[in-house]
Amino acid sequence: DIQMTQSPSSLSASVGGRVTITCRASQSITTYLNWYQQKPGKAPKLLIYAASTLQSGVPSRFSGSGSGTDFTLTISSLQPEDFATYYCQQSYSTLFTFGPGTKVDL
Amino acid sequence: EVQLVQSGGGLIQPGGSLRLSCAASGFTFSIYDMNWVRQAPGKGLEWVSYISSSSTMMYYADSVKGRFTISRDNAKKSLYLQMDNLRAEDTAVYYCARSLGGSDYWGQGTLVTVSS
């Protein structure tokens, strides 16, 4: 099974700041990597799929990069509505594993 | 408007069975693969199961294999998760989600509590 890790597990940031979250797969997943945002009590929201493709309607301050085993989600200028937990997910194998999440707070 | 409306959660005793439903509207359900994802209280997301658009492929997380069964009825535009032999560790909010690249639309979630 493919294992996903994320770092950091949590971070504190300020409005307007730049945030970078890293996701690592235990084996190559090429670019089969998705990023989600989840706020408390809400369903997750897809931000990026195929490692770097922005989902329709998602602000351009979100970007994704990487391939193989190492991936990055970047928020270029953090907005108040961006404080949430972020998850990566691989869709390369038939067990679509999520990472443990990164909580972004103020 | 794409909508996934879930039903069927609740309190169930260990060893019991429960069936979750997910009714789709606003899109051509029959051409999309679907997933179930769960989230235990205070924990992260866990992918549970996948079914292809024509039900030819179904996959399960190791934690539920042999106990859960995913199915769909394209005529009724509905997705199901039959959960048998439930355990305390199955307690979670369960989400259905449409699969397209990532999971782009999600149901509202339904709470399943396994407790005596």
Short mmCIF file of C-alpha atoms in Angstrom, two decimals, chain A residues 10-77:
data_model
loop_
_atom_site.label_atom_id
_atom_site.label_comp_id
_atom_site.label_asym_id
_atom_site.label_seq_id
_atom_site.Cartn_x
_atom_site.Cartn_y
_atom_site.Cartn_z
CA SER A 10 0.24 22.18 11.86
CA LEU A 11 1.44 25.70 11.28
CA SER A 12 0.62 29.21 12.33
CA ALA A 13 0.51 31.95 9.74
CA SER A 14 -0.67 35.49 9.25
CA VAL A 15 -3.08 36.97 6.76
CA GLY A 16 -1.11 37.88 3.66
CA GLY A 17 1.62 35.39 4.43
CA ARG A 18 2.90 32.61 2.21
CA VAL A 19 2.24 29.01 3.23
CA THR A 20 3.88 25.86 1.92
CA ILE A 21 2.72 22.34 2.78
CA THR A 22 4.64 19.25 1.75
CA CYS A 23 3.23 15.82 0.93
CA ARG A 24 5.36 12.74 0.37
CA ALA A 25 4.36 9.35 -1.05
CA SER A 26 6.05 6.10 -0.07
CA GLN A 27 6.55 5.26 -3.75
CA SER A 28 6.20 7.09 -7.03
CA ILE A 29 2.68 8.18 -7.84
CA THR A 30 3.72 10.24 -10.89
CA THR A 31 1.28 13.17 -10.70
CA TYR A 32 -1.75 11.34 -9.28
CA LEU A 33 -1.96 13.69 -6.33
CA ASN A 34 -4.92 15.74 -5.12
CA TRP A 35 -5.20 18.48 -2.48
CA TYR A 36 -8.28 19.21 -0.37
CA GLN A 37 -9.26 21.90 2.09
CA GLN A 38 -11.56 21.09 4.98
CA LYS A 39 -13.15 23.42 7.49
CA PRO A 40 -14.69 22.17 10.77
CA GLY A 41 -18.03 20.46 10.31
CA LYS A 42 -17.85 20.70 6.53
CA ALA A 43 -17.14 18.30 3.69
CA PRO A 44 -13.71 18.55 2.08
CA LYS A 45 -13.27 20.78 -0.94
CA LEU A 46 -11.08 19.80 -3.88
CA LEU A 47 -8.43 22.45 -4.55
CA ILE A 48 -5.96 20.82 -6.92
CA TYR A 49 -5.88 17.59 -8.88
CA ALA A 50 -3.17 15.92 -10.95
CA ALA A 51 -0.60 17.60 -8.70
CA SER A 52 -0.87 21.04 -10.26
CA THR A 53 -4.24 21.57 -11.95
CA LEU A 54 -6.42 24.10 -10.17
CA GLN A 55 -10.00 22.96 -9.68
CA SER A 56 -12.58 25.26 -11.25
CA GLY A 57 -13.54 28.13 -8.97
CA VAL A 58 -10.51 27.82 -6.69
CA PRO A 59 -8.58 31.09 -6.26
CA SER A 60 -5.28 31.38 -8.08
CA ARG A 61 -3.40 32.01 -4.82
CA PHE A 62 -3.47 28.21 -4.43
CA SER A 63 -0.92 26.27 -6.45
CA GLY A 64 0.47 22.76 -6.49
CA SER A 65 3.68 21.26 -7.76
CA GLY A 66 5.69 18.08 -7.72
CA SER A 67 5.85 14.62 -9.23
CA GLY A 68 7.04 11.19 -8.27
CA THR A 69 7.08 11.15 -4.48
CA ASP A 70 7.35 14.79 -3.40
CA PHE A 71 4.61 17.39 -3.72
CA THR A 72 3.90 20.89 -2.49
CA LEU A 73 0.78 22.98 -1.92
CA THR A 74 1.43 26.71 -1.77
CA ILE A 75 -0.89 29.49 -0.72
CA SER A 76 0.73 32.66 -1.98
CA SER A 77 -1.14 35.20 0.15
#
